[in-house]
GROMACS .gro file of C-alpha atoms in nm:
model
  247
    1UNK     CA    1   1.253  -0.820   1.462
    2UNK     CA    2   0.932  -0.678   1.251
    3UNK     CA    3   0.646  -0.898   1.320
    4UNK     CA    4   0.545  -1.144   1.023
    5UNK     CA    5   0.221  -1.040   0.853
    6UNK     CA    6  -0.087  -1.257   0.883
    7UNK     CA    7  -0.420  -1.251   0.661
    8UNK     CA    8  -0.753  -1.159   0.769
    9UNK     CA    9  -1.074  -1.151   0.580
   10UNK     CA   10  -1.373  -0.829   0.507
   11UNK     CA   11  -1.651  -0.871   0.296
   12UNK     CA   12  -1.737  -0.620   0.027
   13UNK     CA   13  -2.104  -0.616  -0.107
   14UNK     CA   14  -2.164  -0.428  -0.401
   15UNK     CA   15  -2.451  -0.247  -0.517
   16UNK     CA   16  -2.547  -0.484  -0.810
   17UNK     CA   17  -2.583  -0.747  -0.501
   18UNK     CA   18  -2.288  -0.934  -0.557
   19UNK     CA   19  -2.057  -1.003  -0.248
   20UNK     CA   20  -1.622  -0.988  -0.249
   21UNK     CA   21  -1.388  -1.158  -0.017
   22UNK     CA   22  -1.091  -1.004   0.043
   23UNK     CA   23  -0.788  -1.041   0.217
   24UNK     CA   24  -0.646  -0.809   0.467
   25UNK     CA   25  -0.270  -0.822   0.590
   26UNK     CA   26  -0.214  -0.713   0.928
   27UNK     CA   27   0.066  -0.755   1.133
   28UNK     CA   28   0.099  -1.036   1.337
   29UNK     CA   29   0.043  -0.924   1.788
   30UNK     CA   30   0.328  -1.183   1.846
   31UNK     CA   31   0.698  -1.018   1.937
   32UNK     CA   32   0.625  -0.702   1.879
   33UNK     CA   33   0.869  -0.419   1.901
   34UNK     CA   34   0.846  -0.054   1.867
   35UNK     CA   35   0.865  -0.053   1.524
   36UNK     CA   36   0.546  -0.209   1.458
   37UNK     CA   37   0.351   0.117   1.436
   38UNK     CA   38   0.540   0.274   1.239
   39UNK     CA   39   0.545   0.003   0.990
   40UNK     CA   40   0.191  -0.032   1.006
   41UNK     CA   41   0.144   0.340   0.937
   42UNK     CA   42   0.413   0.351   0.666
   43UNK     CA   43   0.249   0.024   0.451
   44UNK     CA   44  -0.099   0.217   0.499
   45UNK     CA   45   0.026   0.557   0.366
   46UNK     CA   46   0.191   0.385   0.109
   47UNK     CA   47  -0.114   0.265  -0.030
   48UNK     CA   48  -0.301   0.580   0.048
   49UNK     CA   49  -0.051   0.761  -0.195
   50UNK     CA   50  -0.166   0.503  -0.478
   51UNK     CA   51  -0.515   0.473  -0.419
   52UNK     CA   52  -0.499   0.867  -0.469
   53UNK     CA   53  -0.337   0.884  -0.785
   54UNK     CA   54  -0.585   0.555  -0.906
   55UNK     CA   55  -0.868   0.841  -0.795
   56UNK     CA   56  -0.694   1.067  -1.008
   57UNK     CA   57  -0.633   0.900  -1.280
   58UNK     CA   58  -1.028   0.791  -1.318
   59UNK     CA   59  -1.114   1.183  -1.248
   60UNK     CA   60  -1.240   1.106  -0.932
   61UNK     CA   61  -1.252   1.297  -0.619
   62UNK     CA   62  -1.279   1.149  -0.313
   63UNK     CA   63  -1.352   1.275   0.056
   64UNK     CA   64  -1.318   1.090   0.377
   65UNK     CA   65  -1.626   1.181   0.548
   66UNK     CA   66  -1.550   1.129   0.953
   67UNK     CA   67  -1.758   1.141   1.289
   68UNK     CA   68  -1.910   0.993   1.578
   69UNK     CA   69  -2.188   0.747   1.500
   70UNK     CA   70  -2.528   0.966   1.444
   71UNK     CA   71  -2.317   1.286   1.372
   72UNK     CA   72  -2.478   1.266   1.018
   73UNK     CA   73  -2.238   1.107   0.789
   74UNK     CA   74  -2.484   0.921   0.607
   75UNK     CA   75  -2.742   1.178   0.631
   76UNK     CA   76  -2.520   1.465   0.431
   77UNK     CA   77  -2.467   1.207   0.126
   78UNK     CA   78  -2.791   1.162   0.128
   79UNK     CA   79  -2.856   1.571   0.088
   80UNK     CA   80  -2.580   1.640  -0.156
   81UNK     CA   81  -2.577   1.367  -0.378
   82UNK     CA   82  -2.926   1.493  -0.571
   83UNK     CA   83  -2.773   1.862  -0.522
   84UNK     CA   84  -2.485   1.719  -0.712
   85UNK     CA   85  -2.719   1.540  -0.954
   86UNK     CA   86  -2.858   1.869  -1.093
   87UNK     CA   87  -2.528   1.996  -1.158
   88UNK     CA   88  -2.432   1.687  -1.327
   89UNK     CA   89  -2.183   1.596  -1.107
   90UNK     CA   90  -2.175   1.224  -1.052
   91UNK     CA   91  -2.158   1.070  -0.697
   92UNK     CA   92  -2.056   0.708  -0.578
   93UNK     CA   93  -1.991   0.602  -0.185
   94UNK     CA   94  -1.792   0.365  -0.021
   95UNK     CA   95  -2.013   0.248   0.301
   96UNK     CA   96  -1.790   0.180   0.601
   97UNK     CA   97  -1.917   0.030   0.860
   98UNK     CA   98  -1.825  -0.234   1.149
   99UNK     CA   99  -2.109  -0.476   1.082
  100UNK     CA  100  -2.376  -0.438   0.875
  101UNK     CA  101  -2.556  -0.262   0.568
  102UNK     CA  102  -2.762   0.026   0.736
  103UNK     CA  103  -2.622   0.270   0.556
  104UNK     CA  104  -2.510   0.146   0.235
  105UNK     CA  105  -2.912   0.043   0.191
  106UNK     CA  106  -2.980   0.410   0.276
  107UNK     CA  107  -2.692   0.522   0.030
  108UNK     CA  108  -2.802   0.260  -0.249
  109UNK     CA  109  -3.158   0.397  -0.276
  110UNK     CA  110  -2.979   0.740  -0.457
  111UNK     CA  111  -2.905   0.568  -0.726
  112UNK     CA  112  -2.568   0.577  -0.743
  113UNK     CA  113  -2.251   0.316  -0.739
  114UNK     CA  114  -2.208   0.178  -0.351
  115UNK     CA  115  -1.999  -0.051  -0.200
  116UNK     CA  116  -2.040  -0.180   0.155
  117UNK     CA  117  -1.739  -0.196   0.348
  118UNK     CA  118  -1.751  -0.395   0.664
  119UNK     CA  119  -1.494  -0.392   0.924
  120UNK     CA  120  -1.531  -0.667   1.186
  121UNK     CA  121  -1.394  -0.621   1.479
  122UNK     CA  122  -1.167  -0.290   1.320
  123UNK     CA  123  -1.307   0.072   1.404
  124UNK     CA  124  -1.155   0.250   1.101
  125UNK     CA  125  -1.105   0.200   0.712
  126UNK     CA  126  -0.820   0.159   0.584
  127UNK     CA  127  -0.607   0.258   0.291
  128UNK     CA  128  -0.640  -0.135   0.199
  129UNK     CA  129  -0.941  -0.180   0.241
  130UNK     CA  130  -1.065   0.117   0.013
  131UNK     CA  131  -0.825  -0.034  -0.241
  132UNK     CA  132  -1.024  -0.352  -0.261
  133UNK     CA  133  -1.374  -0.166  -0.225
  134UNK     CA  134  -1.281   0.087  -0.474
  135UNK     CA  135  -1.228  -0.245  -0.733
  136UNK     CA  136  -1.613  -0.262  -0.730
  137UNK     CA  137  -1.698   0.088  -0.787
  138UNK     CA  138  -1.735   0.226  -1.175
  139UNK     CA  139  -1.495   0.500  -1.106
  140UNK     CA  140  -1.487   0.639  -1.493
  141UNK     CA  141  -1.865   0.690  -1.396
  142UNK     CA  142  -1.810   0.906  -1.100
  143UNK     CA  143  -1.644   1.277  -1.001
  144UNK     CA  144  -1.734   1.287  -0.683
  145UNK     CA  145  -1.654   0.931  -0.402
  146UNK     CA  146  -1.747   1.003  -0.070
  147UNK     CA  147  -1.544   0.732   0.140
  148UNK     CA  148  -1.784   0.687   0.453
  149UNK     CA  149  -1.572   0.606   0.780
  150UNK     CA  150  -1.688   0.384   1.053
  151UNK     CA  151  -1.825   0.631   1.320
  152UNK     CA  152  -1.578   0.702   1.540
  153UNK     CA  153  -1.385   0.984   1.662
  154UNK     CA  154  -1.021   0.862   1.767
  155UNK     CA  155  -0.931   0.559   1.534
  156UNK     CA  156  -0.949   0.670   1.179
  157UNK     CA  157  -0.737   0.981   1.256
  158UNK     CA  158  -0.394   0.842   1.205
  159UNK     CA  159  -0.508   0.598   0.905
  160UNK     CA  160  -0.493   0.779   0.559
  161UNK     CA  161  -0.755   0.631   0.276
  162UNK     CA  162  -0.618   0.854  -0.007
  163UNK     CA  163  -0.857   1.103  -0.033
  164UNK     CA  164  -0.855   1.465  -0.146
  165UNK     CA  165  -1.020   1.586   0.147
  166UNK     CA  166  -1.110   1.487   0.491
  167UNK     CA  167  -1.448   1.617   0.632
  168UNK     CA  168  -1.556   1.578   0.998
  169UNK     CA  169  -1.888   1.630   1.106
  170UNK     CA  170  -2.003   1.660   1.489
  171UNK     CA  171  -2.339   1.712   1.617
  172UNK     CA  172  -2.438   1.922   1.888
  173UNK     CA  173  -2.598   1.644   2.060
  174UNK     CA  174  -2.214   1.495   2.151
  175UNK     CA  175  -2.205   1.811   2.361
  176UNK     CA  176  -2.032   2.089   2.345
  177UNK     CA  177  -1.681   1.983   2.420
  178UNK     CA  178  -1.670   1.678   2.142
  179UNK     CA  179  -1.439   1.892   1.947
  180UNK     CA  180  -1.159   2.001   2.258
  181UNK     CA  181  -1.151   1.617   2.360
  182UNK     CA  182  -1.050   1.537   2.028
  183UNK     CA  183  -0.792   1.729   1.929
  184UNK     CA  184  -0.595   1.537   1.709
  185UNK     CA  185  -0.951   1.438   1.465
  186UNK     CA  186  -0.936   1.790   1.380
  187UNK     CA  187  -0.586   1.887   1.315
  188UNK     CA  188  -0.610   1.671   1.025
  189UNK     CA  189  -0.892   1.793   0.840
  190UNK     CA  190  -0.999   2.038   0.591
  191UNK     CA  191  -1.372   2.087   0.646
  192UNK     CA  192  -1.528   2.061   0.988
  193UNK     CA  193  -1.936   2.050   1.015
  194UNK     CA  194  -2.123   2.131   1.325
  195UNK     CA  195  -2.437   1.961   1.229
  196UNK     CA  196  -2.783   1.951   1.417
  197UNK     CA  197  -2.765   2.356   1.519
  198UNK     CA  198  -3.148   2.365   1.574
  199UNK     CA  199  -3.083   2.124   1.858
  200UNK     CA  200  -2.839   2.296   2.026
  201UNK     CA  201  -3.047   2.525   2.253
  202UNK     CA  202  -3.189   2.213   2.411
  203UNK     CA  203  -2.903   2.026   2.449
  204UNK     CA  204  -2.707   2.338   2.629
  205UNK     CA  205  -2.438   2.350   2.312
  206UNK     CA  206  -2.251   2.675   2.290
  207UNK     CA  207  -2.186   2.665   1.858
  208UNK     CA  208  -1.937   2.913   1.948
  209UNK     CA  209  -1.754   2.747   2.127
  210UNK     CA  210  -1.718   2.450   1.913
  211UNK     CA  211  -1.650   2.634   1.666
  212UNK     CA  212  -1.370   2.794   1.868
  213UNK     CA  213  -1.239   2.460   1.950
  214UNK     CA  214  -1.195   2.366   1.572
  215UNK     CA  215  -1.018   2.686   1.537
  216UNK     CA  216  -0.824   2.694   1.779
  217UNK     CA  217  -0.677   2.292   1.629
  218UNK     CA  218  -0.691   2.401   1.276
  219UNK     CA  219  -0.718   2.756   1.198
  220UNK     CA  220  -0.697   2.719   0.835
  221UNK     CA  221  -1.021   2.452   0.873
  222UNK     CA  222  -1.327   2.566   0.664
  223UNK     CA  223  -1.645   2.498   0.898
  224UNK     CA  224  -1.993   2.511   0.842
  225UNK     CA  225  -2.277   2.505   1.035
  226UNK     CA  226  -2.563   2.264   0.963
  227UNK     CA  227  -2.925   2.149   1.001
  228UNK     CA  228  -2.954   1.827   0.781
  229UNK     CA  229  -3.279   1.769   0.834
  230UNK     CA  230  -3.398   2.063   0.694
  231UNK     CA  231  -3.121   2.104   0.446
  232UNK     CA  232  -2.975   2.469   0.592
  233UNK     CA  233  -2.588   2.578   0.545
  234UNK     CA  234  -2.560   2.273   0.267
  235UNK     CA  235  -2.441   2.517   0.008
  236UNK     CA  236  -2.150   2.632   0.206
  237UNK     CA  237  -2.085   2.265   0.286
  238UNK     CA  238  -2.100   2.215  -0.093
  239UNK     CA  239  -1.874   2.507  -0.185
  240UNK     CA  240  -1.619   2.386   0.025
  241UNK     CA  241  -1.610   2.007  -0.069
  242UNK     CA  242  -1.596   2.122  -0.474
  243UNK     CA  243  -1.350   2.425  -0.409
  244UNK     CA  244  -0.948   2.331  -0.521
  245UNK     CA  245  -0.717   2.231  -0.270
  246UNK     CA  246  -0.494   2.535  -0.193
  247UNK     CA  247  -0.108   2.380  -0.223
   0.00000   0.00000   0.00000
């Protein structure tokens, strides 16, 4: 027997200030079978599928930006976005986040459409969720959405948003090894970003190997190295978000 579905509640704020309940349907964690993940995952990519052609049919491209908490997520929107500006290529951000508004308040002060996405007690977006966050975003007003994951390496990997492109970024400061002990993060992305290079000698990180590691789990991933803080290898990371997916 499938398990019944239940509601549960996240609150969107937008970037005008305004704040959205919506309702979340999960299954029910009474009599559960085998099935249950597999109907989870198939209602998901369902909606994943149709928040992708919604994206397309507004001209929008979106990219699921993943990583650790302090890899840099929030710190490459807030590099590329003015990049972006002076091409005239128009940003917006979905903020995802357990608790909080960290970094949608860092995100908000570019200037550009944000909605804050909190998760509760959940450690990944999901393709519902975006749904309902991407009602409060002007999306005829933006070409670019970067969809903002909670930070975490392991839970968002199985759980499709509808995105164009997924980007994972890793720091040296996880240590060397971040990428080998999660394998299945990177088999499922397009772009991977070793961000924080300049800390690397002081943190005993071998970029090779990490690099190595990504290639080894996706040889067709692009990857880029990065030092955010001072802005270095953001072109490449540029080139690669903007550049057509290959069918």
């Amino acid at each position: 027997m499938r398990c019944p579905f239940i509601s549960s509640f996240i609150i969107l704020r937008c970037a005008n200030g305004t704040y959205k309940h919506c309702s979340i349907v999960q299954y029910s964690m009474h009599h559960i079978d085998v099935r249950v993940e597999k109907d989870i995952f198939d209602v998901n990519n369902r909606i994943a599928r149709e928040n992708a052609s919604h994206f397309r049919a507004h001209g929008v491209r979106a990219i699921d930006l993943l990583g650790a908490i302090g890899s840099g997520k929030t710190a490459l929107i807030e590099k590329i976005v003015p990049v972006l500006k002076e091409r005239g290529i128009r940003s917006g951000a979905i903020a995802g986040d357990c608790y909080g508004d960290d970094d949608f308040q860092r995100i908000r002060v570019l200037g550009i459409p944000v909605v804050n996405a909190n998760t509760g007690k959940e450690c990944h977006l999901d393709a519902h969720l975006v749904e309902h966050a991407a009602e409060g975003l002007p999306l005829d007003e933006i070409d670019l959405l970067f969809i903002e994951n909670v930070g975490n390496m392991v839970c968002p990997t199985d759980f499709l948003l509808g995105a164009e492109k997924r980007v994972v970024i890793v720091s040296t400061t996880e240590g060397d090894d971040v990428v080998n002990k999660h394998p299945m993060m990177f088999r499922g992305c397009d772009i991977g970003i070793i961000n924080k290079v300049d800390l690397a000698p002081l943190v005993g990180a071998s970029l090779d190997r990490m690099e190595a590691d990504m290639r080894r789990y996706n040889p067709a991933m692009k990857i880029c190295r990065t030092d955010l803080k001072k802005g270095e290898g953001l072109g490449a990371v540029i080139d690669a978000l903007l550049a057509e997916q290959s069918s």
